[in-house]
mmCIF file of C-alpha atoms and ligand atoms in Angstrom:
data_model
loop_
_atom_site.group_PDB
_atom_site.id
_atom_site.type_symbol
_atom_site.label_atom_id
_atom_site.label_comp_id
_atom_site.label_asym_id
_atom_site.label_seq_id
_atom_site.Cartn_x
_atom_site.Cartn_y
_atom_site.Cartn_z
ATOM 1 C CA MET A 1 -58.048 -93.956 -25.310
ATOM 2 C CA SER A 2 -61.803 -93.283 -25.152
ATOM 3 C CA ARG A 3 -64.254 -95.029 -27.527
ATOM 4 C CA VAL A 4 -64.845 -91.721 -29.363
ATOM 5 C CA GLY A 5 -61.087 -91.223 -29.738
ATOM 6 C CA GLU A 6 -60.674 -94.788 -31.003
ATOM 7 C CA GLY A 7 -63.489 -94.349 -33.513
ATOM 8 C CA HIS A 8 -61.908 -91.147 -34.775
ATOM 9 C CA ARG A 9 -58.520 -92.832 -35.106
ATOM 10 C CA GLU A 10 -60.025 -95.772 -36.996
ATOM 11 C CA ARG A 11 -61.816 -93.474 -39.443
ATOM 12 C CA ARG A 12 -58.638 -91.531 -40.098
ATOM 13 C CA MET A 13 -56.773 -94.804 -40.668
ATOM 14 C CA LEU A 14 -59.431 -95.989 -43.113
ATOM 15 C CA TRP A 15 -58.990 -92.921 -45.307
ATOM 16 C CA LEU A 16 -55.216 -93.071 -45.064
ATOM 17 C CA MET A 17 -55.225 -96.732 -46.111
ATOM 18 C CA LEU A 18 -57.572 -96.084 -49.022
ATOM 19 C CA ALA A 19 -55.339 -93.228 -50.164
ATOM 20 C CA ALA A 20 -52.299 -95.519 -49.812
ATOM 21 C CA ILE A 21 -53.831 -98.262 -51.968
ATOM 22 C CA LEU A 22 -54.969 -95.839 -54.667
ATOM 23 C CA SER A 23 -51.779 -93.809 -54.811
ATOM 24 C CA GLY A 24 -49.706 -97.021 -54.705
ATOM 25 C CA GLY A 25 -51.687 -98.326 -57.681
ATOM 26 C CA VAL A 26 -51.201 -95.089 -59.636
ATOM 27 C CA ALA A 27 -47.474 -94.925 -58.790
ATOM 28 C CA GLY A 28 -46.928 -98.573 -59.800
ATOM 29 C CA TYR A 29 -49.002 -98.135 -62.960
ATOM 30 C CA TYR A 30 -47.013 -95.203 -64.278
ATOM 31 C CA GLY A 31 -43.717 -95.594 -62.416
ATOM 32 C CA GLY A 32 -42.972 -99.198 -63.482
ATOM 33 C CA GLU A 33 -39.525 -100.482 -62.516
ATOM 34 C CA ALA A 34 -38.594 -97.130 -60.941
ATOM 35 C CA MET A 35 -40.911 -97.963 -58.024
ATOM 36 C CA GLN A 36 -38.360 -100.543 -56.834
ATOM 37 C CA SER A 37 -36.790 -97.607 -55.033
ATOM 38 C CA VAL A 38 -39.608 -97.655 -52.443
ATOM 39 C CA ALA A 39 -39.733 -101.456 -52.095
ATOM 40 C CA TRP A 40 -37.684 -101.299 -48.893
ATOM 41 C CA LEU A 41 -40.455 -99.365 -47.128
ATOM 42 C CA GLY A 42 -42.889 -102.173 -47.862
ATOM 43 C CA GLU A 43 -40.308 -104.714 -46.720
ATOM 44 C CA LEU A 44 -39.854 -102.794 -43.474
ATOM 45 C CA PHE A 45 -43.593 -102.894 -42.728
ATOM 46 C CA LEU A 46 -43.928 -106.551 -43.712
ATOM 47 C CA THR A 47 -40.935 -107.642 -41.666
ATOM 48 C CA ALA A 48 -42.156 -105.697 -38.630
ATOM 49 C CA LEU A 49 -45.503 -107.511 -38.877
ATOM 50 C CA LYS A 50 -43.831 -110.902 -39.290
ATOM 51 C CA MET A 51 -41.684 -110.189 -36.238
ATOM 52 C CA MET A 52 -44.862 -110.186 -34.151
ATOM 53 C CA ILE A 53 -46.383 -113.434 -35.412
ATOM 54 C CA VAL A 54 -44.695 -116.115 -33.273
ATOM 55 C CA PRO A 55 -44.884 -114.361 -29.870
ATOM 56 C CA LEU A 56 -48.405 -113.137 -30.595
ATOM 57 C CA VAL A 57 -49.742 -116.531 -31.694
ATOM 58 C CA ALA A 58 -48.128 -118.277 -28.714
ATOM 59 C CA ALA A 59 -49.297 -115.751 -26.103
ATOM 60 C CA SER A 60 -52.729 -115.412 -27.648
ATOM 61 C CA ILE A 61 -53.433 -119.156 -27.827
ATOM 62 C CA ILE A 62 -51.994 -119.883 -24.388
ATOM 63 C CA THR A 63 -53.969 -117.140 -22.624
ATOM 64 C CA GLY A 64 -57.070 -117.790 -24.735
ATOM 65 C CA VAL A 65 -57.135 -121.508 -23.946
ATOM 66 C CA ALA A 66 -56.099 -121.120 -20.305
ATOM 67 C CA GLY A 67 -58.836 -118.503 -19.851
ATOM 68 C CA LEU A 68 -61.478 -121.006 -20.910
ATOM 69 C CA GLY A 69 -60.969 -122.692 -17.571
ATOM 70 C CA ASN A 70 -61.627 -126.318 -18.404
ATOM 71 C CA VAL A 71 -61.078 -128.871 -21.106
ATOM 72 C CA ARG A 72 -64.832 -129.232 -21.803
ATOM 73 C CA LYS A 73 -65.063 -125.559 -22.778
ATOM 74 C CA LEU A 74 -61.937 -125.930 -24.906
ATOM 75 C CA GLY A 75 -63.543 -128.882 -26.663
ATOM 76 C CA ARG A 76 -66.689 -126.869 -27.354
ATOM 77 C CA MET A 77 -64.796 -123.839 -28.621
ATOM 78 C CA GLY A 78 -62.554 -126.065 -30.764
ATOM 79 C CA ALA A 79 -65.509 -127.956 -32.235
ATOM 80 C CA LEU A 80 -67.442 -124.713 -32.920
ATOM 81 C CA SER A 81 -64.461 -123.119 -34.652
ATOM 82 C CA LEU A 82 -63.552 -126.164 -36.728
ATOM 83 C CA GLY A 83 -67.192 -126.811 -37.673
ATOM 84 C CA TYR A 84 -67.739 -123.201 -38.703
ATOM 85 C CA TYR A 85 -64.481 -122.922 -40.642
ATOM 86 C CA MET A 86 -65.026 -126.221 -42.482
ATOM 87 C CA SER A 87 -68.576 -125.225 -43.453
ATOM 88 C CA THR A 88 -67.565 -121.844 -44.852
ATOM 89 C CA THR A 89 -64.660 -123.407 -46.748
ATOM 90 C CA LEU A 90 -67.033 -125.927 -48.342
ATOM 91 C CA ILE A 91 -69.394 -123.075 -49.283
ATOM 92 C CA ALA A 92 -66.435 -121.217 -50.825
ATOM 93 C CA VAL A 93 -65.363 -124.194 -52.965
ATOM 94 C CA SER A 94 -68.963 -124.747 -54.081
ATOM 95 C CA ILE A 95 -69.147 -121.119 -55.216
ATOM 96 C CA GLY A 96 -65.835 -121.609 -57.044
ATOM 97 C CA LEU A 97 -67.174 -124.682 -58.850
ATOM 98 C CA LEU A 98 -70.354 -122.843 -59.745
ATOM 99 C CA MET A 99 -68.438 -119.902 -61.215
ATOM 100 C CA ALA A 100 -66.104 -122.145 -63.211
ATOM 101 C CA ASN A 101 -69.093 -124.011 -64.654
ATOM 102 C CA LEU A 102 -70.914 -120.781 -65.435
ATOM 103 C CA TRP A 103 -68.031 -118.861 -66.983
ATOM 104 C CA GLN A 104 -66.273 -121.861 -68.577
ATOM 105 C CA PRO A 105 -63.049 -119.805 -68.428
ATOM 106 C CA GLY A 106 -60.769 -122.478 -69.920
ATOM 107 C CA HIS A 107 -62.758 -123.098 -73.088
ATOM 108 C CA GLY A 108 -61.207 -121.463 -76.092
ATOM 109 C CA VAL A 109 -58.068 -120.520 -74.198
ATOM 110 C CA GLU A 110 -55.162 -120.170 -76.513
ATOM 111 C CA TRP A 111 -53.376 -123.331 -75.493
ATOM 112 C CA LYS A 112 -49.677 -123.006 -75.162
ATOM 113 C CA GLN A 113 -47.250 -125.545 -73.836
ATOM 114 C CA ALA A 114 -46.982 -124.709 -70.178
ATOM 115 C CA SER A 115 -44.613 -125.997 -67.574
ATOM 116 C CA ALA A 116 -45.150 -126.104 -63.860
ATOM 117 C CA PRO A 117 -43.191 -123.654 -61.743
ATOM 118 C CA ASP A 118 -40.538 -125.175 -59.486
ATOM 119 C CA ILE A 119 -42.601 -124.617 -56.353
ATOM 120 C CA ALA A 120 -45.290 -126.936 -57.664
ATOM 121 C CA HIS A 121 -42.778 -129.770 -57.678
ATOM 122 C CA ALA A 122 -41.813 -129.003 -54.091
ATOM 123 C CA GLY A 123 -43.449 -132.236 -53.032
ATOM 124 C CA ASN A 124 -46.715 -134.049 -53.222
ATOM 125 C CA ILE A 125 -48.976 -133.572 -50.224
ATOM 126 C CA GLY A 126 -51.469 -136.186 -49.077
ATOM 127 C CA VAL A 127 -53.944 -136.519 -46.204
ATOM 128 C CA THR A 128 -51.398 -138.219 -43.965
ATOM 129 C CA ASP A 129 -48.886 -135.422 -44.590
ATOM 130 C CA LEU A 130 -51.548 -132.970 -43.505
ATOM 131 C CA ILE A 131 -52.104 -134.870 -40.246
ATOM 132 C CA LEU A 132 -48.371 -135.229 -39.689
ATOM 133 C CA SER A 133 -47.931 -131.472 -40.133
ATOM 134 C CA LEU A 134 -49.816 -130.995 -36.839
ATOM 135 C CA VAL A 135 -46.708 -131.968 -34.898
ATOM 136 C CA HIS A 136 -43.043 -131.078 -35.168
ATOM 137 C CA PRO A 137 -40.059 -132.740 -33.488
ATOM 138 C CA ASN A 138 -38.596 -129.411 -32.385
ATOM 139 C CA ILE A 139 -41.010 -126.677 -31.367
ATOM 140 C CA ILE A 140 -38.291 -124.008 -31.406
ATOM 141 C CA ALA A 141 -37.387 -124.960 -34.978
ATOM 142 C CA ALA A 142 -41.099 -124.923 -35.917
ATOM 143 C CA ALA A 143 -41.398 -121.406 -34.503
ATOM 144 C CA ALA A 144 -38.193 -120.317 -36.230
ATOM 145 C CA ASP A 145 -39.547 -121.585 -39.555
ATOM 146 C CA MET A 146 -42.939 -119.966 -38.830
ATOM 147 C CA LYS A 147 -44.701 -123.316 -39.026
ATOM 148 C CA LEU A 148 -47.764 -122.144 -37.171
ATOM 149 C CA LEU A 149 -49.879 -125.290 -37.089
ATOM 150 C CA PRO A 150 -47.525 -127.340 -34.858
ATOM 151 C CA LEU A 151 -46.934 -124.224 -32.760
ATOM 152 C CA ILE A 152 -50.684 -123.816 -32.217
ATOM 153 C CA VAL A 153 -51.109 -127.508 -31.346
ATOM 154 C CA PHE A 154 -48.222 -127.260 -28.869
ATOM 155 C CA CYS A 155 -49.644 -124.098 -27.259
ATOM 156 C CA ILE A 156 -53.125 -125.624 -26.898
ATOM 157 C CA LEU A 157 -51.671 -128.685 -25.151
ATOM 158 C CA PHE A 158 -49.339 -126.513 -23.060
ATOM 159 C CA ALA A 159 -52.215 -124.295 -21.892
ATOM 160 C CA ALA A 160 -54.411 -127.304 -21.146
ATOM 161 C CA ALA A 161 -51.552 -128.780 -19.078
ATOM 162 C CA LEU A 162 -51.063 -125.472 -17.218
ATOM 163 C CA SER A 163 -54.710 -125.473 -16.203
ATOM 164 C CA THR A 164 -54.153 -128.734 -14.313
ATOM 165 C CA LEU A 165 -51.318 -127.218 -12.246
ATOM 166 C CA GLU A 166 -53.404 -124.696 -10.280
ATOM 167 C CA GLN A 167 -51.192 -122.003 -8.654
ATOM 168 C CA LYS A 168 -47.978 -122.869 -10.490
ATOM 169 C CA GLY A 169 -49.861 -122.947 -13.759
ATOM 170 C CA ALA A 170 -51.571 -119.611 -13.021
ATOM 171 C CA ALA A 171 -48.167 -117.920 -12.597
ATOM 172 C CA VAL A 172 -47.095 -119.037 -16.072
ATOM 173 C CA VAL A 173 -50.418 -117.949 -17.585
ATOM 174 C CA GLY A 174 -49.964 -114.562 -15.865
ATOM 175 C CA PHE A 175 -46.596 -114.211 -17.594
ATOM 176 C CA PHE A 176 -48.155 -114.877 -21.006
ATOM 177 C CA GLU A 177 -50.972 -112.394 -20.233
ATOM 178 C CA GLY A 178 -48.241 -109.781 -19.914
ATOM 179 C CA VAL A 179 -46.608 -110.916 -23.164
ATOM 180 C CA ASN A 180 -49.962 -110.765 -24.936
ATOM 181 C CA GLY A 181 -50.689 -107.243 -23.667
ATOM 182 C CA ALA A 182 -47.262 -106.004 -24.732
ATOM 183 C CA MET A 183 -47.682 -107.552 -28.187
ATOM 184 C CA MET A 184 -50.965 -105.717 -28.713
ATOM 185 C CA VAL A 185 -49.331 -102.401 -27.784
ATOM 186 C CA MET A 186 -46.455 -103.089 -30.187
ATOM 187 C CA VAL A 187 -48.938 -103.936 -32.948
ATOM 188 C CA GLU A 188 -50.530 -100.502 -32.472
ATOM 189 C CA TRP A 189 -47.125 -98.925 -32.971
ATOM 190 C CA ILE A 190 -46.431 -100.940 -36.115
ATOM 191 C CA MET A 191 -49.847 -99.969 -37.441
ATOM 192 C CA LEU A 192 -48.605 -96.399 -37.757
ATOM 193 C CA LEU A 193 -46.377 -97.655 -40.576
ATOM 194 C CA ALA A 194 -49.290 -99.260 -42.415
ATOM 195 C CA PRO A 195 -50.208 -96.486 -44.903
ATOM 196 C CA VAL A 196 -46.606 -95.986 -46.037
ATOM 197 C CA GLY A 197 -45.988 -99.759 -46.102
ATOM 198 C CA VAL A 198 -49.131 -100.489 -48.107
ATOM 199 C CA PHE A 199 -48.309 -97.736 -50.609
ATOM 200 C CA ALA A 200 -44.791 -99.100 -51.105
ATOM 201 C CA LEU A 201 -45.855 -102.753 -51.372
ATOM 202 C CA ILE A 202 -48.449 -102.052 -54.038
ATOM 203 C CA ALA A 203 -46.369 -99.580 -56.034
ATOM 204 C CA SER A 204 -43.283 -101.805 -56.077
ATOM 205 C CA LYS A 205 -45.155 -105.028 -56.895
ATOM 206 C CA LEU A 206 -47.158 -103.494 -59.729
ATOM 207 C CA GLY A 207 -43.983 -101.772 -60.926
ATOM 208 C CA ALA A 208 -42.013 -105.035 -60.815
ATOM 209 C CA SER A 209 -44.591 -106.779 -62.961
ATOM 210 C CA GLY A 210 -43.892 -104.230 -65.674
ATOM 211 C CA GLY A 211 -46.226 -101.378 -64.728
ATOM 212 C CA GLY A 212 -49.836 -100.802 -65.676
ATOM 213 C CA ASP A 213 -49.749 -101.653 -69.384
ATOM 214 C CA ALA A 214 -47.994 -104.978 -68.850
ATOM 215 C CA PHE A 215 -50.417 -105.843 -66.034
ATOM 216 C CA LEU A 216 -53.477 -105.037 -68.149
ATOM 217 C CA ALA A 217 -52.079 -107.149 -70.990
ATOM 218 C CA GLN A 218 -51.553 -110.110 -68.614
ATOM 219 C CA LEU A 219 -55.035 -109.639 -67.224
ATOM 220 C CA ALA A 220 -56.592 -109.474 -70.704
ATOM 221 C CA GLY A 221 -54.887 -112.762 -71.641
ATOM 222 C CA LEU A 222 -56.634 -114.528 -68.773
ATOM 223 C CA ALA A 223 -59.648 -112.237 -68.500
ATOM 224 C CA LYS A 224 -62.377 -114.871 -68.223
ATOM 225 C CA TYR A 225 -60.424 -116.841 -65.647
ATOM 226 C CA ALA A 226 -59.766 -113.707 -63.576
ATOM 227 C CA LEU A 227 -63.448 -112.765 -63.818
ATOM 228 C CA ALA A 228 -64.520 -116.219 -62.660
ATOM 229 C CA VAL A 229 -62.191 -116.017 -59.628
ATOM 230 C CA LEU A 230 -63.086 -112.416 -58.775
ATOM 231 C CA SER A 231 -66.844 -112.858 -59.121
ATOM 232 C CA GLY A 232 -66.572 -115.977 -56.958
ATOM 233 C CA LEU A 233 -64.604 -114.104 -54.296
ATOM 234 C CA LEU A 234 -67.117 -111.269 -54.330
ATOM 235 C CA THR A 235 -70.049 -113.679 -54.003
ATOM 236 C CA HIS A 236 -68.363 -115.432 -51.102
ATOM 237 C CA ALA A 237 -67.613 -112.102 -49.417
ATOM 238 C CA LEU A 238 -71.342 -111.309 -49.642
ATOM 239 C CA VAL A 239 -72.186 -114.694 -48.113
ATOM 240 C CA LEU A 240 -69.774 -113.891 -45.265
ATOM 241 C CA CYS A 241 -71.491 -110.516 -44.750
ATOM 242 C CA LEU A 242 -74.797 -112.359 -44.511
ATOM 243 C CA LEU A 243 -73.381 -114.786 -41.942
ATOM 244 C CA LEU A 244 -71.969 -111.863 -39.987
ATOM 245 C CA PHE A 245 -75.403 -110.286 -39.876
ATOM 246 C CA LEU A 246 -77.460 -113.426 -39.270
ATOM 247 C CA LEU A 247 -75.202 -115.475 -37.001
ATOM 248 C CA ALA A 248 -73.096 -112.842 -35.244
ATOM 249 C CA ARG A 249 -75.870 -110.223 -35.252
ATOM 250 C CA ARG A 250 -73.465 -107.468 -36.196
ATOM 251 C CA SER A 251 -73.743 -104.430 -38.418
ATOM 252 C CA VAL A 252 -71.780 -105.325 -41.548
ATOM 253 C CA MET A 253 -70.705 -101.746 -42.251
ATOM 254 C CA ALA A 254 -69.475 -101.160 -38.708
ATOM 255 C CA TYR A 255 -67.500 -104.428 -38.685
ATOM 256 C CA LEU A 256 -66.008 -103.666 -42.104
ATOM 257 C CA GLY A 257 -65.044 -100.229 -40.800
ATOM 258 C CA HIS A 258 -63.029 -101.871 -38.006
ATOM 259 C CA LEU A 259 -61.442 -104.307 -40.470
ATOM 260 C CA ALA A 260 -60.318 -101.744 -43.043
ATOM 261 C CA THR A 261 -56.659 -101.785 -42.016
ATOM 262 C CA PRO A 262 -56.207 -105.598 -41.933
ATOM 263 C CA LEU A 263 -58.169 -106.105 -45.155
ATOM 264 C CA MET A 264 -56.112 -103.569 -47.053
ATOM 265 C CA THR A 265 -52.934 -104.951 -45.513
ATOM 266 C CA ALA A 266 -53.945 -108.453 -46.619
ATOM 267 C CA PHE A 267 -54.401 -107.117 -50.139
ATOM 268 C CA SER A 268 -50.996 -105.494 -50.187
ATOM 269 C CA THR A 269 -48.981 -108.256 -48.469
ATOM 270 C CA ALA A 270 -50.751 -111.372 -49.863
ATOM 271 C CA SER A 271 -50.132 -113.013 -46.499
ATOM 272 C CA SER A 272 -52.831 -113.779 -43.950
ATOM 273 C CA SER A 273 -50.205 -114.741 -41.347
ATOM 274 C CA ALA A 274 -48.406 -111.404 -41.677
ATOM 275 C CA THR A 275 -51.775 -109.648 -41.407
ATOM 276 C CA LEU A 276 -52.778 -111.588 -38.276
ATOM 277 C CA PRO A 277 -51.408 -109.041 -35.762
ATOM 278 C CA LEU A 278 -53.565 -106.333 -37.353
ATOM 279 C CA THR A 279 -56.613 -108.596 -37.566
ATOM 280 C CA MET A 280 -56.231 -109.317 -33.831
ATOM 281 C CA GLU A 281 -56.124 -105.629 -33.038
ATOM 282 C CA ALA A 282 -59.116 -104.778 -35.256
ATOM 283 C CA VAL A 283 -61.319 -107.608 -33.985
ATOM 284 C CA SER A 284 -60.474 -106.609 -30.435
ATOM 285 C CA MET A 285 -61.544 -103.017 -31.208
ATOM 286 C CA ALA A 286 -64.793 -104.380 -32.645
ATOM 287 C CA GLY A 287 -65.499 -105.858 -29.227
ATOM 288 C CA VAL A 288 -65.487 -109.557 -30.149
ATOM 289 C CA HIS A 289 -65.530 -111.937 -27.168
ATOM 290 C CA ASP A 290 -61.936 -111.835 -25.960
ATOM 291 C CA ARG A 291 -61.259 -115.538 -25.327
ATOM 292 C CA ALA A 292 -62.825 -116.477 -28.637
ATOM 293 C CA ARG A 293 -60.736 -113.933 -30.487
ATOM 294 C CA ARG A 294 -57.497 -115.142 -28.930
ATOM 295 C CA PHE A 295 -58.160 -118.748 -29.864
ATOM 296 C CA VAL A 296 -60.182 -118.519 -33.074
ATOM 297 C CA LEU A 297 -58.158 -115.939 -35.026
ATOM 298 C CA PRO A 298 -54.697 -117.586 -34.972
ATOM 299 C CA LEU A 299 -56.367 -120.903 -35.786
ATOM 300 C CA GLY A 300 -58.311 -119.276 -38.622
ATOM 301 C CA ALA A 301 -55.261 -117.527 -40.083
ATOM 302 C CA THR A 302 -53.585 -120.932 -40.270
ATOM 303 C CA ILE A 303 -56.318 -123.318 -41.420
ATOM 304 C CA ASN A 304 -59.253 -121.235 -42.670
ATOM 305 C CA MET A 305 -58.700 -120.016 -46.213
ATOM 306 C CA ASP A 306 -61.986 -119.530 -48.002
ATOM 307 C CA GLY A 307 -60.514 -117.406 -50.784
ATOM 308 C CA THR A 308 -57.752 -119.943 -51.451
ATOM 309 C CA ALA A 309 -60.201 -122.859 -51.517
ATOM 310 C CA LEU A 310 -62.474 -121.042 -53.965
ATOM 311 C CA TYR A 311 -59.603 -120.059 -56.211
ATOM 312 C CA GLU A 312 -58.198 -123.606 -56.285
ATOM 313 C CA ALA A 313 -61.540 -124.939 -57.481
ATOM 314 C CA VAL A 314 -61.783 -122.369 -60.289
ATOM 315 C CA ALA A 315 -58.126 -122.849 -61.254
ATOM 316 C CA VAL A 316 -58.382 -126.642 -61.455
ATOM 317 C CA LEU A 317 -61.531 -126.518 -63.575
ATOM 318 C CA PHE A 318 -59.893 -123.875 -65.754
ATOM 319 C CA ILE A 319 -56.869 -126.117 -66.303
ATOM 320 C CA ALA A 320 -59.091 -129.106 -67.104
ATOM 321 C CA GLN A 321 -61.089 -127.048 -69.619
ATOM 322 C CA ALA A 322 -57.917 -125.664 -71.208
ATOM 323 C CA TYR A 323 -56.611 -129.215 -71.709
ATOM 324 C CA GLY A 324 -59.984 -130.224 -73.146
ATOM 325 C CA ILE A 325 -60.730 -132.613 -70.262
ATOM 326 C CA GLU A 326 -64.337 -132.634 -69.036
ATOM 327 C CA LEU A 327 -64.657 -133.132 -65.270
ATOM 328 C CA GLY A 328 -67.937 -134.881 -64.451
ATOM 329 C CA PHE A 329 -70.057 -134.560 -61.303
ATOM 330 C CA ALA A 330 -68.147 -137.180 -59.281
ATOM 331 C CA GLN A 331 -64.822 -135.597 -60.148
ATOM 332 C CA GLN A 332 -66.114 -132.175 -59.183
ATOM 333 C CA VAL A 333 -67.142 -133.599 -55.807
ATOM 334 C CA LEU A 334 -63.559 -134.821 -55.510
ATOM 335 C CA VAL A 335 -62.393 -131.272 -56.291
ATOM 336 C CA LEU A 336 -64.741 -130.013 -53.545
ATOM 337 C CA LEU A 337 -63.177 -132.290 -50.955
ATOM 338 C CA THR A 338 -59.542 -131.985 -52.001
ATOM 339 C CA ALA A 339 -59.662 -128.202 -52.491
ATOM 340 C CA THR A 340 -60.990 -127.910 -48.933
ATOM 341 C CA MET A 341 -58.079 -130.004 -47.705
ATOM 342 C CA ALA A 342 -55.583 -128.135 -49.864
ATOM 343 C CA ALA A 343 -56.761 -124.799 -48.456
ATOM 344 C CA ILE A 344 -56.367 -126.100 -44.894
ATOM 345 C CA GLY A 345 -52.843 -127.219 -45.742
ATOM 346 C CA ALA A 346 -51.856 -123.912 -47.351
ATOM 347 C CA ALA A 347 -49.683 -121.634 -45.234
ATOM 348 C CA GLY A 348 -50.725 -117.992 -44.852
ATOM 349 C CA ILE A 349 -47.932 -116.782 -47.106
ATOM 350 C CA PRO A 350 -47.858 -115.469 -50.695
ATOM 351 C CA GLU A 351 -48.754 -118.008 -53.400
ATOM 352 C CA ALA A 352 -49.053 -120.919 -50.979
ATOM 353 C CA GLY A 353 -52.301 -121.883 -52.688
ATOM 354 C CA LEU A 354 -50.404 -122.474 -55.908
ATOM 355 C CA VAL A 355 -48.336 -125.144 -54.162
ATOM 356 C CA THR A 356 -51.150 -127.005 -52.425
ATOM 357 C CA MET A 357 -53.149 -127.058 -55.667
ATOM 358 C CA VAL A 358 -50.963 -130.055 -56.477
ATOM 359 C CA ILE A 359 -53.265 -132.096 -54.178
ATOM 360 C CA VAL A 360 -56.344 -131.216 -56.216
ATOM 361 C CA LEU A 361 -54.708 -131.656 -59.612
ATOM 362 C CA GLY A 362 -53.324 -135.023 -58.529
ATOM 363 C CA ALA A 363 -56.711 -136.205 -57.225
ATOM 364 C CA VAL A 364 -58.442 -135.661 -60.579
ATOM 365 C CA GLY A 365 -55.443 -136.754 -62.646
ATOM 366 C CA LEU A 366 -54.573 -133.443 -64.284
ATOM 367 C CA PRO A 367 -51.012 -132.547 -65.305
ATOM 368 C CA LEU A 368 -49.121 -130.326 -62.852
ATOM 369 C CA ASP A 369 -47.846 -128.338 -65.798
ATOM 370 C CA GLY A 370 -51.320 -126.798 -65.961
ATOM 371 C CA ILE A 371 -50.262 -124.498 -63.118
ATOM 372 C CA GLY A 372 -47.995 -122.758 -65.617
ATOM 373 C CA LEU A 373 -51.113 -121.572 -67.483
ATOM 374 C CA ILE A 374 -52.328 -119.382 -64.635
ATOM 375 C CA LEU A 375 -49.001 -118.164 -63.302
ATOM 376 C CA ALA A 376 -48.921 -114.770 -65.024
ATOM 377 C CA ILE A 377 -51.612 -113.133 -62.904
ATOM 378 C CA ASP A 378 -51.374 -115.250 -59.791
ATOM 379 C CA TRP A 379 -49.597 -112.502 -57.858
ATOM 380 C CA PHE A 380 -52.687 -110.309 -58.308
ATOM 381 C CA LEU A 381 -55.351 -112.951 -57.612
ATOM 382 C CA ASP A 382 -53.319 -114.001 -54.555
ATOM 383 C CA ARG A 383 -53.922 -110.568 -53.043
ATOM 384 C CA CYS A 384 -57.635 -110.758 -53.701
ATOM 385 C CA ARG A 385 -58.036 -114.239 -52.219
ATOM 386 C CA THR A 386 -55.896 -113.350 -49.193
ATOM 387 C CA THR A 387 -58.256 -110.433 -48.458
ATOM 388 C CA VAL A 388 -61.194 -112.859 -48.452
ATOM 389 C CA ASN A 389 -59.186 -115.304 -46.295
ATOM 390 C CA VAL A 390 -58.671 -112.605 -43.659
ATOM 391 C CA PHE A 391 -62.290 -111.463 -43.834
ATOM 392 C CA GLY A 392 -63.389 -115.089 -43.371
ATOM 393 C CA ASP A 393 -61.230 -115.420 -40.240
ATOM 394 C CA ALA A 394 -62.593 -112.207 -38.758
ATOM 395 C CA VAL A 395 -66.220 -113.170 -39.445
ATOM 396 C CA GLY A 396 -65.487 -116.585 -37.895
ATOM 397 C CA ALA A 397 -64.212 -114.904 -34.722
ATOM 398 C CA ALA A 398 -67.393 -112.792 -34.491
ATOM 399 C CA VAL A 399 -69.692 -115.786 -35.044
ATOM 400 C CA VAL A 400 -67.884 -118.153 -32.662
ATOM 401 C CA GLY A 401 -67.515 -115.284 -30.177
ATOM 402 C CA ARG A 402 -71.282 -114.735 -30.127
ATOM 403 C CA TRP A 403 -72.155 -118.419 -29.844
ATOM 404 C CA PHE A 404 -69.579 -118.874 -27.135
ATOM 405 C CA GLY A 405 -70.512 -115.706 -25.301
ATOM 406 C CA ARG A 406 -74.091 -116.976 -25.021
ATOM 407 C CA ALA A 407 -73.158 -120.542 -24.065
HETATM 408 N N1 LIG B 1 -51.568 -115.942 -49.803
HETATM 409 C C1 LIG B 1 -52.656 -116.657 -49.196
HETATM 410 C C2 LIG B 1 -52.753 -116.278 -47.728
HETATM 411 O O1 LIG B 1 -51.790 -115.877 -47.123
HETATM 412 C C3 LIG B 1 -52.563 -118.129 -49.358
HETATM 413 C C4 LIG B 1 -52.699 -118.471 -50.817
HETATM 414 O O2 LIG B 1 -53.829 -118.665 -51.281
HETATM 415 O O3 LIG B 1 -51.710 -118.517 -51.537
HETATM 416 O O4 LIG B 1 -53.811 -116.356 -47.141
#
């Protein structure tokens, strides 16, 4: 398709997606439980996206790394990506801490006995567990369970090994080039489902939570906390726009125009992994350096979660304030470090941040039951932070792509 045709298609998609989000919100608001009847359409879209993740991540990383040519370049790309992602995550947590200190959302909260949801007891996660999660004894089982981090590590090593095999290696890389191309075509097909899928996901989720009145009541109960998280996410999104302009030298509006479909899909699915196929497609349309995109985006969708990191910082300070525990400067620095780690450890699936928050709560000695305090509106804040997570990944690809393209 020509550039003009692509631009036209993207604009049409943007309006369709906006209409889907708005009409989904209205339908869920007024339709309540009745909107469960369309839930299957959302499930269809979500499952189709998930179906693409494993082959796309594998083919994208293998061809991306193999295309770099040598291990030195891989090292530079890896270091650039990790350095950039870590820095933006630290900025995100700092903004979260700032907002929690400014808004003081937990002070004066009507304190009720809370209990931690079962998922929070799923297991305590420490630094060593995080390092151990880089490898898996059975790569097929890891792929089957959608454990992307060990899959990515395996694919990086596999591609690096292929590059030492010359001709034989090139044949295997050629095969994965074909797989990658086919995946991108299939993603375009699945994208046609996006407006209907987004409508159904939003309408059914809002409906399931009791419709508009119930949602507004939940939101009002935790209004200051929600405001602290949302204003933090907005501030961080603005910082990302600035980085996009200053470091990647891109027009923010044009890049956002390309990203409309993945960002709205992130909002409706609450999963950055499920959104990854669409982010890949959009960033490719935006003309980001191809090798960088193939390597940086899957890595970002797995370890770079700015929105999650920010939200964990606000949530932990909120819980401390609600329990009447004052966290001093040193303890807030501990929150900064552990929330960064917790966000890296969180999977790109709904409410994963709620589980890894255990790391942060444990580090500053707060009761896990505090998670119960913020549960009511987590499904909504999850969508907002996932949108920022995906935006952060896409900005990272543009920045690393520019640095790498010039190197
Ligand atoms: N749902 C988020 C994501 O997929 C992770 C989280 O914060 O729960 O990016």
